[in-house]
Amino acid sequence: MQRLWRFLLDSLIIAVIFSVLGSPGRSVEPEQVSMETGLHSLQKNDYITSIEQLIFQKTNEERAARGAEPMPALQPDLELSAIARQHSTDMLSLSFFSHENPDGHSYSDRMLQNHRRAILLATGENIWKQSKSIPGKPDEVASEIVASWMRSIPHRRNILSQRYTHLGVGVAMENDTILATQDFAGVLAYLAKPLPETVRWGDRIDVSISEKFRDLGPLEKFDFFDPDTARVSGKSSRIVKGRVKVSPGRYLLRLYFRNTDANGWVIYKGPAIQVE
């Protein structure tokens, strides 16, 4: 009888160990989930990041391969990448595919609103969407995306445009659907500090320049442009004073650079700003 009880106890212990560890030849580590059955969250983030980096690389390869003289390579911009990634995520989660989001904001609106340092001369955007039961390797996916854009005249024009200096790439993925966004910008200069999203009457704002990408004269003053009325609100402020003196509302900051070839200024739009 004692042998029988011993046998049953040993069998029970083996059964418990077997059920915990899994059957032979079957991995139970979630990090090892294959591409065919889905992507673990850590793998998925690495996979998406690889696609973004390869899209950026292949875009510059296309620019380098065109014409007798290679085109200047686009420079990375972290803020543009975040804006592009958010748009891809919004398209995926809100089930739309457009350059304009459900709030009615275009890519230019999104860049002016969310890039707090760039003074922009030009903006552009490419978007892409595809659903596959099994996603390919990052290099295959990135090659397919860029090749698809290059076959389309408007998308190809963005990739090969001389107007743009910087690029941000953002990819979003869920199950079998992948969306990609390229946000292009012709950046004239960067502000030394990010412009606050919200300011009050009388606040002093810092609009000093840290880096220029075009030949610009000295920055001498700024004003607030109302995009709804297409008019300037209040008087322009000299950089040495830098005070906000306009009524509450939503504006675009405009910056006045001295035109060294003529008596006047060249005016460029900066980030959007809310005055309370």
CSV table of C-alpha atoms in Angstrom, one decimal:
chain,number,residue,atom,x,y,z
A,1,MET,CA,0.0,0.0,0.0
A,2,GLN,CA,2.9,2.4,0.9
A,3,ARG,CA,4.4,1.7,-2.6
A,4,LEU,CA,1.1,2.5,-4.3
A,5,TRP,CA,0.8,5.9,-2.4
A,6,ARG,CA,4.4,6.7,-3.2
A,7,PHE,CA,3.8,6.0,-6.9
A,8,LEU,CA,0.6,8.2,-7.0
A,9,LEU,CA,2.4,11.0,-5.2
A,10,ASP,CA,5.4,11.0,-7.6
A,11,SER,CA,2.9,10.9,-10.6
A,12,LEU,CA,1.1,13.9,-9.3
A,13,ILE,CA,4.3,15.9,-8.8
A,14,ILE,CA,5.4,15.1,-12.4
A,15,ALA,CA,2.0,16.1,-13.7
A,16,VAL,CA,2.2,19.5,-12.0
A,17,ILE,CA,5.7,20.2,-13.3
A,18,PHE,CA,4.7,19.2,-16.8
A,19,SER,CA,1.6,21.5,-16.8
A,20,VAL,CA,3.7,24.5,-15.6
A,21,LEU,CA,6.6,24.1,-18.0
A,22,GLY,CA,4.6,23.1,-21.1
A,23,SER,CA,5.0,20.3,-23.4
A,24,PRO,CA,8.4,19.5,-25.0
A,25,GLY,CA,9.3,21.6,-28.1
A,26,ARG,CA,6.9,24.4,-27.3
A,27,SER,CA,8.2,27.8,-26.1
A,28,VAL,CA,6.2,29.5,-23.4
A,29,GLU,CA,8.3,32.7,-23.3
A,30,PRO,CA,6.2,35.6,-24.7
A,31,GLU,CA,9.2,37.4,-26.1
A,32,GLN,CA,9.6,34.6,-28.6
A,33,VAL,CA,6.2,34.9,-30.2
A,34,SER,CA,6.7,34.6,-33.9
A,35,MET,CA,5.7,37.0,-36.7
A,36,GLU,CA,3.2,34.5,-37.9
A,37,THR,CA,1.2,34.5,-34.6
A,38,GLY,CA,1.7,38.1,-33.6
A,39,LEU,CA,4.2,40.5,-32.1
A,40,HIS,CA,5.0,40.9,-28.4
A,41,SER,CA,4.9,44.6,-27.4
A,42,LEU,CA,8.6,45.0,-27.1
A,43,GLN,CA,9.2,43.3,-30.4
A,44,LYS,CA,6.5,45.4,-32.0
A,45,ASN,CA,8.1,48.6,-30.9
A,46,ASP,CA,11.5,47.6,-32.2
A,47,TYR,CA,9.9,46.4,-35.5
A,48,ILE,CA,8.1,49.7,-36.0
A,49,THR,CA,11.2,51.7,-35.1
A,50,SER,CA,13.2,49.7,-37.6
A,51,ILE,CA,10.7,50.5,-40.4
A,52,GLU,CA,10.7,54.2,-39.6
A,53,GLN,CA,14.5,54.3,-39.7
A,54,LEU,CA,14.6,52.4,-43.0
A,55,ILE,CA,12.0,54.6,-44.6
A,56,PHE,CA,14.1,57.6,-43.7
A,57,GLN,CA,17.2,56.0,-45.1
A,58,LYS,CA,15.6,54.8,-48.3
A,59,THR,CA,14.1,58.3,-48.9
A,60,ASN,CA,17.5,59.9,-48.8
A,61,GLU,CA,18.8,57.1,-51.1
A,62,GLU,CA,16.2,58.1,-53.6
A,63,ARG,CA,17.2,61.7,-53.4
A,64,ALA,CA,20.9,60.8,-53.8
A,65,ALA,CA,20.2,58.7,-56.9
A,66,ARG,CA,18.4,61.5,-58.9
A,67,GLY,CA,20.1,63.8,-61.3
A,68,ALA,CA,23.7,64.5,-62.2
A,69,GLU,CA,24.3,66.0,-58.7
A,70,PRO,CA,22.9,64.3,-55.6
A,71,MET,CA,20.2,66.2,-53.8
A,72,PRO,CA,20.9,67.3,-50.3
A,73,ALA,CA,20.0,64.7,-47.7
A,74,LEU,CA,17.0,65.4,-45.6
A,75,GLN,CA,17.8,65.9,-41.9
A,76,PRO,CA,16.0,64.1,-39.1
A,77,ASP,CA,13.7,66.1,-36.8
A,78,LEU,CA,12.4,64.5,-33.6
A,79,GLU,CA,9.4,66.8,-33.4
A,80,LEU,CA,8.4,66.1,-37.0
A,81,SER,CA,8.7,62.3,-36.3
A,82,ALA,CA,6.4,62.7,-33.3
A,83,ILE,CA,3.9,64.6,-35.4
A,84,ALA,CA,4.0,62.0,-38.1
A,85,ARG,CA,3.8,59.1,-35.6
A,86,GLN,CA,0.7,60.7,-34.0
A,87,HIS,CA,-1.0,61.1,-37.3
A,88,SER,CA,-0.4,57.4,-38.2
A,89,THR,CA,-1.7,56.4,-34.8
A,90,ASP,CA,-4.8,58.6,-35.2
A,91,MET,CA,-5.6,57.2,-38.6
A,92,LEU,CA,-5.3,53.7,-37.2
A,93,SER,CA,-7.3,54.3,-34.0
A,94,LEU,CA,-10.0,56.6,-35.5
A,95,SER,CA,-10.3,54.6,-38.8
A,96,PHE,CA,-9.6,57.3,-41.4
A,97,PHE,CA,-7.1,57.7,-44.1
A,98,SER,CA,-6.5,61.4,-45.0
A,99,HIS,CA,-4.1,64.3,-44.7
A,100,GLU,CA,-6.8,66.0,-42.7
A,101,ASN,CA,-7.8,64.6,-39.4
A,102,PRO,CA,-11.4,64.5,-38.0
A,103,ASP,CA,-10.8,67.8,-36.3
A,104,GLY,CA,-10.2,69.4,-39.7
A,105,HIS,CA,-6.5,70.0,-39.2
A,106,SER,CA,-4.2,69.6,-42.2
A,107,TYR,CA,-0.6,68.5,-42.0
A,108,SER,CA,0.5,72.2,-42.1
A,109,ASP,CA,-1.9,72.9,-39.2
A,110,ARG,CA,-0.5,70.0,-37.2
A,111,MET,CA,3.1,71.1,-37.8
A,112,LEU,CA,2.5,74.7,-36.9
A,113,GLN,CA,0.6,73.7,-33.8
A,114,ASN,CA,3.0,70.9,-32.5
A,115,HIS,CA,6.4,72.0,-33.6
A,116,ARG,CA,7.3,74.6,-31.0
A,117,ARG,CA,10.8,75.6,-32.4
A,118,ALA,CA,10.6,75.5,-36.2
A,119,ILE,CA,10.2,78.5,-38.5
A,120,LEU,CA,8.8,76.8,-41.6
A,121,LEU,CA,9.0,77.8,-45.2
A,122,ALA,CA,7.3,74.8,-46.7
A,123,THR,CA,5.4,71.6,-45.6
A,124,GLY,CA,4.4,68.4,-47.2
A,125,GLU,CA,3.1,64.9,-46.3
A,126,ASN,CA,3.0,61.4,-47.6
A,127,ILE,CA,0.8,58.7,-46.1
A,128,TRP,CA,0.5,54.9,-46.8
A,129,LYS,CA,-1.7,52.1,-45.6
A,130,GLN,CA,-1.7,48.3,-46.1
A,131,SER,CA,-3.2,45.2,-44.5
A,132,LYS,CA,-1.5,41.8,-44.6
A,133,SER,CA,-2.0,38.7,-42.6
A,134,ILE,CA,1.7,38.3,-42.1
A,135,PRO,CA,3.9,41.5,-41.9
A,136,GLY,CA,7.2,41.3,-43.7
A,137,LYS,CA,10.7,42.0,-42.5
A,138,PRO,CA,11.3,45.7,-41.7
A,139,ASP,CA,13.5,46.2,-44.8
A,140,GLU,CA,10.9,44.6,-47.0
A,141,VAL,CA,8.1,46.7,-45.6
A,142,ALA,CA,10.1,50.0,-45.8
A,143,SER,CA,11.2,49.2,-49.4
A,144,GLU,CA,7.6,48.5,-50.4
A,145,ILE,CA,6.4,51.8,-48.8
A,146,VAL,CA,9.0,54.0,-50.4
A,147,ALA,CA,8.6,52.2,-53.8
A,148,SER,CA,4.8,52.8,-53.6
A,149,TRP,CA,5.3,56.5,-53.0
A,150,MET,CA,7.9,56.8,-55.8
A,151,ARG,CA,5.4,55.4,-58.3
A,152,SER,CA,2.9,58.2,-57.4
A,153,ILE,CA,3.7,61.6,-58.9
A,154,PRO,CA,2.6,63.7,-56.0
A,155,HIS,CA,4.3,61.5,-53.4
A,156,ARG,CA,7.4,61.3,-55.5
A,157,ARG,CA,7.5,65.1,-55.8
A,158,ASN,CA,7.5,65.4,-52.1
A,159,ILE,CA,10.4,62.9,-51.7
A,160,LEU,CA,12.5,64.7,-54.4
A,161,SER,CA,11.6,68.3,-53.6
A,162,GLN,CA,14.4,70.8,-53.1
A,163,ARG,CA,12.1,72.9,-50.8
A,164,TYR,CA,12.4,70.5,-47.9
A,165,THR,CA,15.3,70.3,-45.5
A,166,HIS,CA,14.0,68.0,-42.7
A,167,LEU,CA,11.9,64.9,-42.5
A,168,GLY,CA,10.0,63.0,-39.8
A,169,VAL,CA,8.7,59.4,-40.2
A,170,GLY,CA,6.0,57.8,-38.1
A,171,VAL,CA,4.6,54.3,-38.3
A,172,ALA,CA,1.6,52.7,-36.5
A,173,MET,CA,0.6,49.0,-36.5
A,174,GLU,CA,-2.2,47.0,-35.2
A,175,ASN,CA,-2.8,43.3,-36.0
A,176,ASP,CA,-2.5,43.1,-39.8
A,177,THR,CA,-2.7,46.8,-40.6
A,178,ILE,CA,0.3,49.1,-41.0
A,179,LEU,CA,0.1,52.9,-41.6
A,180,ALA,CA,3.1,55.2,-42.4
A,181,THR,CA,3.4,59.0,-42.5
A,182,GLN,CA,6.2,61.2,-43.8
A,183,ASP,CA,6.1,64.8,-42.7
A,184,PHE,CA,8.4,67.1,-44.7
A,185,ALA,CA,9.4,70.6,-43.8
A,186,GLY,CA,11.5,73.3,-45.2
A,187,VAL,CA,13.0,74.7,-42.0
A,188,LEU,CA,14.4,78.2,-42.2
A,189,ALA,CA,15.6,78.3,-38.6
A,190,TYR,CA,15.0,76.9,-35.1
A,191,LEU,CA,14.1,79.0,-32.1
A,192,ALA,CA,16.6,78.7,-29.3
A,193,LYS,CA,13.8,77.6,-26.9
A,194,PRO,CA,10.4,76.0,-27.6
A,195,LEU,CA,7.7,78.6,-27.8
A,196,PRO,CA,5.0,78.2,-25.1
A,197,GLU,CA,1.7,76.9,-26.3
A,198,THR,CA,-0.2,79.5,-24.1
A,199,VAL,CA,0.8,83.0,-23.0
A,200,ARG,CA,-0.9,85.9,-21.3
A,201,TRP,CA,-1.1,89.6,-22.0
A,202,GLY,CA,2.2,91.2,-21.0
A,203,ASP,CA,4.2,88.0,-21.0
A,204,ARG,CA,7.7,88.2,-22.4
A,205,ILE,CA,8.5,85.5,-25.0
A,206,ASP,CA,12.0,84.5,-26.2
A,207,VAL,CA,12.1,84.3,-30.0
A,208,SER,CA,15.9,84.2,-30.3
A,209,ILE,CA,17.3,82.0,-33.1
A,210,SER,CA,19.7,79.1,-32.4
A,211,GLU,CA,20.3,77.7,-35.8
A,212,LYS,CA,19.7,78.9,-39.4
A,213,PHE,CA,19.4,76.7,-42.5
A,214,ARG,CA,19.0,79.6,-45.0
A,215,ASP,CA,20.6,82.9,-45.5
A,216,LEU,CA,18.5,85.2,-43.3
A,217,GLY,CA,19.1,88.7,-42.2
A,218,PRO,CA,18.8,89.7,-38.5
A,219,LEU,CA,15.6,88.9,-36.7
A,220,GLU,CA,14.2,92.3,-35.5
A,221,LYS,CA,10.6,91.9,-34.5
A,222,PHE,CA,7.5,89.7,-34.4
A,223,ASP,CA,3.7,90.0,-34.5
A,224,PHE,CA,0.6,87.8,-34.1
A,225,PHE,CA,-1.3,86.7,-37.2
A,226,ASP,CA,-5.0,85.7,-36.9
A,227,PRO,CA,-5.5,82.9,-39.5
A,228,ASP,CA,-9.3,83.2,-39.2
A,229,THR,CA,-9.4,86.8,-40.3
A,230,ALA,CA,-6.1,86.8,-42.2
A,231,ARG,CA,-5.1,89.9,-40.4
A,232,VAL,CA,-2.4,91.0,-37.9
A,233,SER,CA,-3.6,91.6,-34.4
A,234,GLY,CA,-2.0,94.5,-32.5
A,235,LYS,CA,1.3,96.1,-33.2
A,236,SER,CA,4.6,94.3,-33.9
A,237,SER,CA,7.0,94.0,-31.0
A,238,ARG,CA,10.7,94.6,-31.1
A,239,ILE,CA,12.8,91.7,-30.1
A,240,VAL,CA,14.5,93.8,-27.3
A,241,LYS,CA,11.1,94.2,-25.6
A,242,GLY,CA,9.3,90.9,-26.6
A,243,ARG,CA,6.1,91.6,-24.8
A,244,VAL,CA,2.7,90.0,-25.8
A,245,LYS,CA,0.2,92.8,-26.3
A,246,VAL,CA,-2.8,91.3,-28.2
A,247,SER,CA,-6.3,90.3,-27.4
A,248,PRO,CA,-7.1,86.7,-26.3
A,249,GLY,CA,-7.2,84.3,-29.2
A,250,ARG,CA,-5.5,81.8,-31.4
A,251,TYR,CA,-2.6,83.2,-33.5
A,252,LEU,CA,0.4,82.3,-35.6
A,253,LEU,CA,3.6,84.0,-34.6
A,254,ARG,CA,5.2,85.9,-37.4
A,255,LEU,CA,8.9,86.8,-37.5
A,256,TYR,CA,10.4,89.8,-39.3
A,257,PHE,CA,13.9,89.3,-40.7
A,258,ARG,CA,15.8,92.3,-42.0
A,259,ASN,CA,16.1,92.2,-45.8
A,260,THR,CA,19.7,93.2,-46.4
A,261,ASP,CA,19.2,93.7,-50.1
A,262,ALA,CA,16.3,96.1,-49.7
A,263,ASN,CA,14.7,98.5,-47.2
A,264,GLY,CA,12.3,96.2,-45.4
A,265,TRP,CA,11.7,92.8,-43.9
A,266,VAL,CA,11.1,89.3,-45.0
A,267,ILE,CA,8.3,87.8,-42.9
A,268,TYR,CA,7.9,84.1,-42.0
A,269,LYS,CA,5.4,82.2,-39.9
A,270,GLY,CA,6.4,80.5,-36.7
A,271,PRO,CA,4.5,78.2,-34.4
A,272,ALA,CA,0.8,78.6,-33.4
A,273,ILE,CA,0.2,80.3,-30.0
A,274,GLN,CA,-2.8,80.8,-27.7
A,275,VAL,CA,-3.1,84.2,-26.0
A,276,GLU,CA,-5.3,84.2,-22.8
